[in-house]
PDB file of C-alpha atoms in Angstrom:
ATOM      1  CA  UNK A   1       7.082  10.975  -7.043  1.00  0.00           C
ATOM      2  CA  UNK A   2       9.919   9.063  -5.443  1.00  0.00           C
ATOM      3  CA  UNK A   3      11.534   9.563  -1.798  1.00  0.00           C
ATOM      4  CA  UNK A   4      14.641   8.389  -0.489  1.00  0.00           C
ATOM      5  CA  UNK A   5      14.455   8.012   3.231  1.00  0.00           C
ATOM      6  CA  UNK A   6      17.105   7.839   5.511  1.00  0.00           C
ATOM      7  CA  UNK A   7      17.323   6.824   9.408  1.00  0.00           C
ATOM      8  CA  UNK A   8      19.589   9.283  10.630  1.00  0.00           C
ATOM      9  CA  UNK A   9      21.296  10.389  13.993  1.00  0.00           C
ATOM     10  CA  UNK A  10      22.483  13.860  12.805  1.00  0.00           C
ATOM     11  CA  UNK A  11      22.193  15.492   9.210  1.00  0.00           C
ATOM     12  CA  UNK A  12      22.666  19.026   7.685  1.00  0.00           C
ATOM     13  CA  UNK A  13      22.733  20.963   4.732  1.00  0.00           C
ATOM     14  CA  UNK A  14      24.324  23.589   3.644  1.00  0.00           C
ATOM     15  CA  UNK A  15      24.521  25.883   0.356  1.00  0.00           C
ATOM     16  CA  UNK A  16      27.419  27.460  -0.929  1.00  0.00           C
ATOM     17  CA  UNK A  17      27.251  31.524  -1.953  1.00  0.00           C
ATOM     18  CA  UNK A  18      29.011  32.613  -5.163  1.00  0.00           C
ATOM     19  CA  UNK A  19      30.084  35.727  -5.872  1.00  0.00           C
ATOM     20  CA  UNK A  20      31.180  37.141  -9.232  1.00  0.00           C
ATOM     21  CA  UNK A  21      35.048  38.813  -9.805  1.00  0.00           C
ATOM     22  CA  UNK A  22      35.780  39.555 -13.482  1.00  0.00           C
ATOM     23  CA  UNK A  23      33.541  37.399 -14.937  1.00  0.00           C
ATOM     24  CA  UNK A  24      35.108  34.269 -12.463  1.00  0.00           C
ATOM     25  CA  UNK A  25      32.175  32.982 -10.333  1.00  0.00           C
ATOM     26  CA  UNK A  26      34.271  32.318  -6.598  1.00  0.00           C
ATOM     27  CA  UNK A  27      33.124  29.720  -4.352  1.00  0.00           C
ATOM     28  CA  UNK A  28      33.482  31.867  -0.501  1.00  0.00           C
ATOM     29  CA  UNK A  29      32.232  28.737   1.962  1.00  0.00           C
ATOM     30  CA  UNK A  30      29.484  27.180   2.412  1.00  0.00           C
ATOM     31  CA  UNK A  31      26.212  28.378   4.908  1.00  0.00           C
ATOM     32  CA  UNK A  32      24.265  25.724   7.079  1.00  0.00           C
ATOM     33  CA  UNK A  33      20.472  26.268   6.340  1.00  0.00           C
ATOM     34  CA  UNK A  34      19.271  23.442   8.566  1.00  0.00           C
ATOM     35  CA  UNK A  35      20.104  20.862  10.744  1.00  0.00           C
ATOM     36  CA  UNK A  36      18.524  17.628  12.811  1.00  0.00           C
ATOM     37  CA  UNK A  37      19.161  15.525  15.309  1.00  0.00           C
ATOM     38  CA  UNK A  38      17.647  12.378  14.874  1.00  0.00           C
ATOM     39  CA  UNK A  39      15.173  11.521  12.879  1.00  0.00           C
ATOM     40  CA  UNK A  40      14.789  10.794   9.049  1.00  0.00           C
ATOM     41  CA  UNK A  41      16.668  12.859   5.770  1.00  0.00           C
ATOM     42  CA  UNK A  42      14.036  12.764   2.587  1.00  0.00           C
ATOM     43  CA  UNK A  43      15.549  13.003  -0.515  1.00  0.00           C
ATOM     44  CA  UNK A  44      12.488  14.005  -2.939  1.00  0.00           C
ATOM     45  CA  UNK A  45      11.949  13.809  -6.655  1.00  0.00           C
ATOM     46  CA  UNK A  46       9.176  15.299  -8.528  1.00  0.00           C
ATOM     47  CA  UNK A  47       7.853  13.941 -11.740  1.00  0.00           C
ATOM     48  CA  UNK A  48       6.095  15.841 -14.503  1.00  0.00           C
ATOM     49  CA  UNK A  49       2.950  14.210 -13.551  1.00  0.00           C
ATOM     50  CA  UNK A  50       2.361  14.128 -10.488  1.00  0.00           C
ATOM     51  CA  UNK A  51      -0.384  15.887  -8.140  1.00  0.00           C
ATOM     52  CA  UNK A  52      -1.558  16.385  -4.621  1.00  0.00           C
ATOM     53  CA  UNK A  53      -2.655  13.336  -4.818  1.00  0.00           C
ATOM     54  CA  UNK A  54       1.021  12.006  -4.709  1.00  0.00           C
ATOM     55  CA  UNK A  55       2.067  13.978  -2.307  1.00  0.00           C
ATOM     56  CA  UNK A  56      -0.732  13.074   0.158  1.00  0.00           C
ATOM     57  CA  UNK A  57       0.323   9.809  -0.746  1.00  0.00           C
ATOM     58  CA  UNK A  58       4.103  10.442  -0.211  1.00  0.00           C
ATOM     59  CA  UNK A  59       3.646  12.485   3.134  1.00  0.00           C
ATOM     60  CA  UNK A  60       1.550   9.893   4.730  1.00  0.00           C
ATOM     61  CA  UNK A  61       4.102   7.423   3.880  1.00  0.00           C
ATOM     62  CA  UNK A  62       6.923   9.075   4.994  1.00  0.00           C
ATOM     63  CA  UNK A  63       5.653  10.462   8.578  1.00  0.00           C
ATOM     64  CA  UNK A  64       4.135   6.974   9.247  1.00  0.00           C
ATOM     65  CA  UNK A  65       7.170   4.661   7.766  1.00  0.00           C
ATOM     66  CA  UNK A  66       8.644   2.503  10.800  1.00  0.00           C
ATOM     67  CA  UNK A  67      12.384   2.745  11.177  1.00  0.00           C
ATOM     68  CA  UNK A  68      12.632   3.235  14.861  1.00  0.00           C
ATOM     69  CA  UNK A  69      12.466   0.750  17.471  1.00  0.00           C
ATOM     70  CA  UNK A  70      10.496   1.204  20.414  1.00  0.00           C
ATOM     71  CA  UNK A  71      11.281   1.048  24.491  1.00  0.00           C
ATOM     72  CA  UNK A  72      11.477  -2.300  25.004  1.00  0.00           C
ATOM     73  CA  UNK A  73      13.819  -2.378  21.832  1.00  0.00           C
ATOM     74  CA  UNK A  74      11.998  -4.011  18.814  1.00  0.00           C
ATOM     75  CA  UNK A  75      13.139  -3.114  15.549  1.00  0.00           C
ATOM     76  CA  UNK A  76      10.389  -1.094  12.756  1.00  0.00           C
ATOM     77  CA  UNK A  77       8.216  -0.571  15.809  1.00  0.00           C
ATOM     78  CA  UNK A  78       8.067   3.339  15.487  1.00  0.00           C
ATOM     79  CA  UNK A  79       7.564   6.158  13.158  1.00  0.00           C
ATOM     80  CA  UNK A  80       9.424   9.705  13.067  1.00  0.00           C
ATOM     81  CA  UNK A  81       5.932  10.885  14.575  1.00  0.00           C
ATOM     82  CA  UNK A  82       5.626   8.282  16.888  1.00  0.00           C
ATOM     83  CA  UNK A  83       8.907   9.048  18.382  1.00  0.00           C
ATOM     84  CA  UNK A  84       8.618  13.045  17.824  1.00  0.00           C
ATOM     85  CA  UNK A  85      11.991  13.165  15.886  1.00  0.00           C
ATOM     86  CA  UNK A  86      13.200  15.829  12.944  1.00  0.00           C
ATOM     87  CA  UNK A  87      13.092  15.526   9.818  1.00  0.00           C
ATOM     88  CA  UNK A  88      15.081  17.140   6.680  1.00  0.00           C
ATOM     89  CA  UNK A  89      13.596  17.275   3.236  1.00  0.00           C
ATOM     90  CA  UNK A  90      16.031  17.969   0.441  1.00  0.00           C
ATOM     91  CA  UNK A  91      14.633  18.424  -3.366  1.00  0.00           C
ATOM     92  CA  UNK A  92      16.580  15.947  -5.161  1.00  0.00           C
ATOM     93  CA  UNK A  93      15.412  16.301  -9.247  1.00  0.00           C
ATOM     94  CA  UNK A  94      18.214  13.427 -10.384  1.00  0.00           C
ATOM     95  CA  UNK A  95      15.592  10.706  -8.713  1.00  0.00           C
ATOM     96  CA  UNK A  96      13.842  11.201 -11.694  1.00  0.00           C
ATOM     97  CA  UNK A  97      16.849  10.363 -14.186  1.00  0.00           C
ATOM     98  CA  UNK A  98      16.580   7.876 -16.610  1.00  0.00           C
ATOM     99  CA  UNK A  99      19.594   6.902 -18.421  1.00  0.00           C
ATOM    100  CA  UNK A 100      20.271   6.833 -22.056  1.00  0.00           C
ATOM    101  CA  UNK A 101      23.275   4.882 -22.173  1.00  0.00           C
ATOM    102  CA  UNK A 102      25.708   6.428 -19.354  1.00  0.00           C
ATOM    103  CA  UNK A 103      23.911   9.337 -19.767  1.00  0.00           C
ATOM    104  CA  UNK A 104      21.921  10.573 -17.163  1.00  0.00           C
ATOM    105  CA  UNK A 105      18.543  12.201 -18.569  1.00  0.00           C
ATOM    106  CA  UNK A 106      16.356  14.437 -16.329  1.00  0.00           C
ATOM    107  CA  UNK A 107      13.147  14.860 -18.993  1.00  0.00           C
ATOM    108  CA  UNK A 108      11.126  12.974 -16.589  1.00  0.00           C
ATOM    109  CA  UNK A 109      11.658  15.847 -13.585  1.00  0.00           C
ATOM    110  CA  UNK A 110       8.795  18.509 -13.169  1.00  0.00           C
ATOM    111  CA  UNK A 111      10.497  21.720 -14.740  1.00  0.00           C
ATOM    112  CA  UNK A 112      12.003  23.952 -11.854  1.00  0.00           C
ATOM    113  CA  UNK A 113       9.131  26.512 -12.533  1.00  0.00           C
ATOM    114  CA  UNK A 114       6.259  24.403 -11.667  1.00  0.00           C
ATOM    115  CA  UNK A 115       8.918  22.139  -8.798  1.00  0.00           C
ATOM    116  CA  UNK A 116       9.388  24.821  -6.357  1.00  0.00           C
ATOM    117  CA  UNK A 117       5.515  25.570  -5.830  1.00  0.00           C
ATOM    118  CA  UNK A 118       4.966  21.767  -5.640  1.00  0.00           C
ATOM    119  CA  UNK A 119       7.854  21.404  -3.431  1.00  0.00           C
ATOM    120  CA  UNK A 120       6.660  24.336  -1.305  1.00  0.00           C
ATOM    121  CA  UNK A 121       3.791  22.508  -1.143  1.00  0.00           C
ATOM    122  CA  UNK A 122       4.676  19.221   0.082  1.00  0.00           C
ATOM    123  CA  UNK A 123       6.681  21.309   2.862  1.00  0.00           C
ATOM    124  CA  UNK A 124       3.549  22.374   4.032  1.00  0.00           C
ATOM    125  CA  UNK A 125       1.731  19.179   3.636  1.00  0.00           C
ATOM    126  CA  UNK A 126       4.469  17.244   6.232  1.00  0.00           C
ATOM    127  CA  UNK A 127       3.724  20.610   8.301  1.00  0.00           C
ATOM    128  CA  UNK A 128       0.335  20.203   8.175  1.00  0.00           C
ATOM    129  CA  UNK A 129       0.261  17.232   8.881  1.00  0.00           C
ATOM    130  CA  UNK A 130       3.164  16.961  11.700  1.00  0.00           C
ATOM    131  CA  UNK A 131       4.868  19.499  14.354  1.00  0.00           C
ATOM    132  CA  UNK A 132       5.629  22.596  12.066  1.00  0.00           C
ATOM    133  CA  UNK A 133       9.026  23.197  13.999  1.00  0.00           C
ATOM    134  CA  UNK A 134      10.840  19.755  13.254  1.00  0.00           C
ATOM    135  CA  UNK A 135      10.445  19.865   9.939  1.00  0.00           C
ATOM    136  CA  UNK A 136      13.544  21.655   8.668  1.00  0.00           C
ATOM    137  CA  UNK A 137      14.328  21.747   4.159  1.00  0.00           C
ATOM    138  CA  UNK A 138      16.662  22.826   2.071  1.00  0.00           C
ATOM    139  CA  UNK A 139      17.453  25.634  -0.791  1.00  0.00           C
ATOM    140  CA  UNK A 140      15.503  24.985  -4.013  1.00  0.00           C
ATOM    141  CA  UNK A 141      17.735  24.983  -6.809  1.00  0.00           C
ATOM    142  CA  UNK A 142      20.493  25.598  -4.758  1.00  0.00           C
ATOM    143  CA  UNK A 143      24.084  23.953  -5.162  1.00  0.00           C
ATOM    144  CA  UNK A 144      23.905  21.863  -1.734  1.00  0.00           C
ATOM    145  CA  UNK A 145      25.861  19.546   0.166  1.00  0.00           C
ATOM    146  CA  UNK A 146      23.764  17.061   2.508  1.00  0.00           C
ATOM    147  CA  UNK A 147      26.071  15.990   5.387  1.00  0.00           C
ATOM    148  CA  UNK A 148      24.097  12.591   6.534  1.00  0.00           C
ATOM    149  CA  UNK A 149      25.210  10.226   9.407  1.00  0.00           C
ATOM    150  CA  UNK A 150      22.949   7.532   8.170  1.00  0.00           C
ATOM    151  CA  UNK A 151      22.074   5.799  11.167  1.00  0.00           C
ATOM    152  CA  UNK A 152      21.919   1.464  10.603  1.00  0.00           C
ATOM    153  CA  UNK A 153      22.898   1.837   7.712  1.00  0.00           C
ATOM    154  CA  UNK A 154      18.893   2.569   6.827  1.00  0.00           C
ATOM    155  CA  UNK A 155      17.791   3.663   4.271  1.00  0.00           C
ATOM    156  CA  UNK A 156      14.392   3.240   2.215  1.00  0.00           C
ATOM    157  CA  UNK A 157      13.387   3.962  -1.003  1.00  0.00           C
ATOM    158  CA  UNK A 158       9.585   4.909  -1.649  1.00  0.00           C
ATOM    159  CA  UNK A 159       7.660   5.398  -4.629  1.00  0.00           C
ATOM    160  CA  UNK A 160       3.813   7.408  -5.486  1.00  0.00           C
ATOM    161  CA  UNK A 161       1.711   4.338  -7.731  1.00  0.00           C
ATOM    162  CA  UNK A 162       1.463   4.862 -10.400  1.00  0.00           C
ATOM    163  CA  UNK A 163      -1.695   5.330 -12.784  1.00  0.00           C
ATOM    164  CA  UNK A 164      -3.458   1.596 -12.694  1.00  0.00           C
ATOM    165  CA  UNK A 165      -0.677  -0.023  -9.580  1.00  0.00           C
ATOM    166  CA  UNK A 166      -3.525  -0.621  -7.151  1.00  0.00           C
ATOM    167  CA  UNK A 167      -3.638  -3.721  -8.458  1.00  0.00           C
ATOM    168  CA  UNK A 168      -0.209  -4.433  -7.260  1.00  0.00           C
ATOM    169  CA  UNK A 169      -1.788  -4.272  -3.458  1.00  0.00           C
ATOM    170  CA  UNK A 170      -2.991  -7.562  -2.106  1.00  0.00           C
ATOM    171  CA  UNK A 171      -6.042  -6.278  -0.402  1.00  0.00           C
ATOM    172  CA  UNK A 172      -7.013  -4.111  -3.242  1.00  0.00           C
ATOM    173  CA  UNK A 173      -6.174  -6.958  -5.720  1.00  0.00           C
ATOM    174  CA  UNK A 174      -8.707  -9.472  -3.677  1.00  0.00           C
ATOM    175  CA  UNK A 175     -11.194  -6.951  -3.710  1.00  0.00           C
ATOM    176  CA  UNK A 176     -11.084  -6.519  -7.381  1.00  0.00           C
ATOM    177  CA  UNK A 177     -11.241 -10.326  -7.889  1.00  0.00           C
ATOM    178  CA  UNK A 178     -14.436 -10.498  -5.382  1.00  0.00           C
ATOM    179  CA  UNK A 179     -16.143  -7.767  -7.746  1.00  0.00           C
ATOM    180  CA  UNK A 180     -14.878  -9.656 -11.168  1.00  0.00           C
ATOM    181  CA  UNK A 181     -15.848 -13.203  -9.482  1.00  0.00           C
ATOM    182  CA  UNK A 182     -19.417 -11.268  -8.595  1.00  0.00           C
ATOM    183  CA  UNK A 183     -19.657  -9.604 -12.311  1.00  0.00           C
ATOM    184  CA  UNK A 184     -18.767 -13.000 -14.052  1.00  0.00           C
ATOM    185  CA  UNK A 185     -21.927 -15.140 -12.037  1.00  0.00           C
ATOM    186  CA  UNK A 186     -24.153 -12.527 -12.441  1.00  0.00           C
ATOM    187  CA  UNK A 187     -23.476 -12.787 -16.593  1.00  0.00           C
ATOM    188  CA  UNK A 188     -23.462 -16.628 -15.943  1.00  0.00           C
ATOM    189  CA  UNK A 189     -27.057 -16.259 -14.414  1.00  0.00           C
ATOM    190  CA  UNK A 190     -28.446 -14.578 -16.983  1.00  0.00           C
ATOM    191  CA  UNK A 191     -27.655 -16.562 -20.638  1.00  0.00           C
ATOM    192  CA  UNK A 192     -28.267 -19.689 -18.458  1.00  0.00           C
ATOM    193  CA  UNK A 193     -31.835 -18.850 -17.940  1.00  0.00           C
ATOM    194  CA  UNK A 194     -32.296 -17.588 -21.880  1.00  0.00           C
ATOM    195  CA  UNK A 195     -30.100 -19.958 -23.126  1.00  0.00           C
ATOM    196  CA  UNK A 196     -32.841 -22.129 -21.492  1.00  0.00           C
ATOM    197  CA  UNK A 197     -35.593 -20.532 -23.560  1.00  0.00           C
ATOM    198  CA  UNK A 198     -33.719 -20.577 -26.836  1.00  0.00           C
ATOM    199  CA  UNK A 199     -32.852 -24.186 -26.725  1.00  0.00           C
ATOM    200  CA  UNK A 200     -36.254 -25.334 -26.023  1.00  0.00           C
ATOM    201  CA  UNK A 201     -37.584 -25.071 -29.155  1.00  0.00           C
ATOM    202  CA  UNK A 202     -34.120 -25.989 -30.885  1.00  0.00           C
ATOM    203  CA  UNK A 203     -34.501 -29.305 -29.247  1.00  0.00           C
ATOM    204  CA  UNK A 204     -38.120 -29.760 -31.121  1.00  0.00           C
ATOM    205  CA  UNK A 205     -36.438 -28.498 -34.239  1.00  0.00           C
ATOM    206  CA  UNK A 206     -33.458 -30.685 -34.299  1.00  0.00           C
ATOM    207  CA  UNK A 207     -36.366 -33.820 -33.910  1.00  0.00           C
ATOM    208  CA  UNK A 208     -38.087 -32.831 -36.603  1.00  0.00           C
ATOM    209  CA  UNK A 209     -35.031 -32.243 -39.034  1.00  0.00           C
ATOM    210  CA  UNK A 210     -33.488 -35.977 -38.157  1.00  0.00           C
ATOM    211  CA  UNK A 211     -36.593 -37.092 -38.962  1.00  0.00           C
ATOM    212  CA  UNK A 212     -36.656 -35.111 -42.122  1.00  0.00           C
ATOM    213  CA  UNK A 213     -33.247 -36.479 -42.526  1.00  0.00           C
ATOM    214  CA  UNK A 214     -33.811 -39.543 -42.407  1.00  0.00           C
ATOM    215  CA  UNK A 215     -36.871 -39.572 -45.276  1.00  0.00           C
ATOM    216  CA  UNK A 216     -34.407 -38.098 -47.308  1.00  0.00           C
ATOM    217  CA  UNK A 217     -31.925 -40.838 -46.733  1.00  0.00           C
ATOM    218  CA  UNK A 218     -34.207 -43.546 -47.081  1.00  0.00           C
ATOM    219  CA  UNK A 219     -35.463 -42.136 -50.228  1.00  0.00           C
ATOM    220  CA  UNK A 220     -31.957 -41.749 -51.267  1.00  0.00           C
ATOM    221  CA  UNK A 221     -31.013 -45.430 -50.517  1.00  0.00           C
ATOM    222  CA  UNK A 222     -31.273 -47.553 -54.023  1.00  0.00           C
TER     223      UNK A 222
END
């Protein structure tokens, strides 16, 4: 899953209606759906495989990312909760492109079927989660044009890890080098003390076959 996240003063959206006059699809203006005041525009894009897991992930992130300063005026001090500002999710597929040449190819997006439930339920996760009333979206699948006054200009780009990136955090990363530090002492430990046991009577052996060796040589010497 990847989010686009933008600090801004004002934004909107709005979708524009078709209608259909011998076989000529008209455009006839475009309708607001929703509109914010301050606070943060999400762009989102859903991949084929990801889960709720991602967008716990991704909602957490997003509601607790610090783009706002605070009273006494420091910079990344504040979140859009913290300061109890809007924010407008648009679905965005083309996050997901991946291009094949100058091509732009959408085969990594989560098919629209299966999108809009996910989508619908990431809306409810940021509700959930934050004031139900300041979170304003979008029209799935809709022809829209986001009006943004990007506010800085700000504007972050987050992504869901993927399968295996944990390592990629420090803190994780140290913890997994404690545990592989731990594992390889603990396999030290143990051929040390057998190793022990095995040589002993190696060290006997290899006695007895230089002495063996040397009979042989001194028989073999003219």
């Amino acid at each position: 899953m990847k989010a686009v996240v933008q600090r801004v003063t004002r934004a909107s959206v709005t979708a524009k209606s078709c209608i259909l006059l011998c076989v000529v699809i008209t455009n006839i203006g475009g309708e607001q759906i929703s509109a914010i005041g301050r606070g943060i525009c999400v762009l989102l894009g859903i991949s084929l495989e990801d889960t709720q897991k991602e967008v716990e992930h991704m909602v957490r992130k997003i509601l607790n990312l610090r783009v706002f300063e605070d009273e006494s005026g420091k910079h990344w001090s504040k979140s859009v909760m913290d300061k109890q500002y809007e924010v407008l999710c648009i679905s965005q597929f083309t996050l997901q492109c991946v291009l094949k040449g100058n091509k732009p190819d959408f085969h990594l997006a989560m098919p629209t079927e299966q999108a809009e439930s996910f989508y619908n339920s990431f809306l409810e996760q940021l509700r959930k989660t934050y004031r139900p009333e300041l979170i304003k979206d979008g029209k799935f699948g809709a022809y829209m044009q986001v009006h943004i006054q990007n506010d800085g200009p700000v504007t972050i780009e987050l992504e869901s890890p993927a399968l295996g990136a944990a390592t990629s955090d420090p803190k994780q990363l140290s913890k997994l080098e404690k545990q592989q530090q731990r594992k390889e002492k603990t396999r030290a430990k143990g051929p040390s003390e057998s190793s022990k046991e095995r040589n002993a009577p190696r060290k006997e052996d290899r006695s007895a076959s230089s002495g063996a060796e040397g009979d042989v040589s001194s028989e073999r010497e003219p």
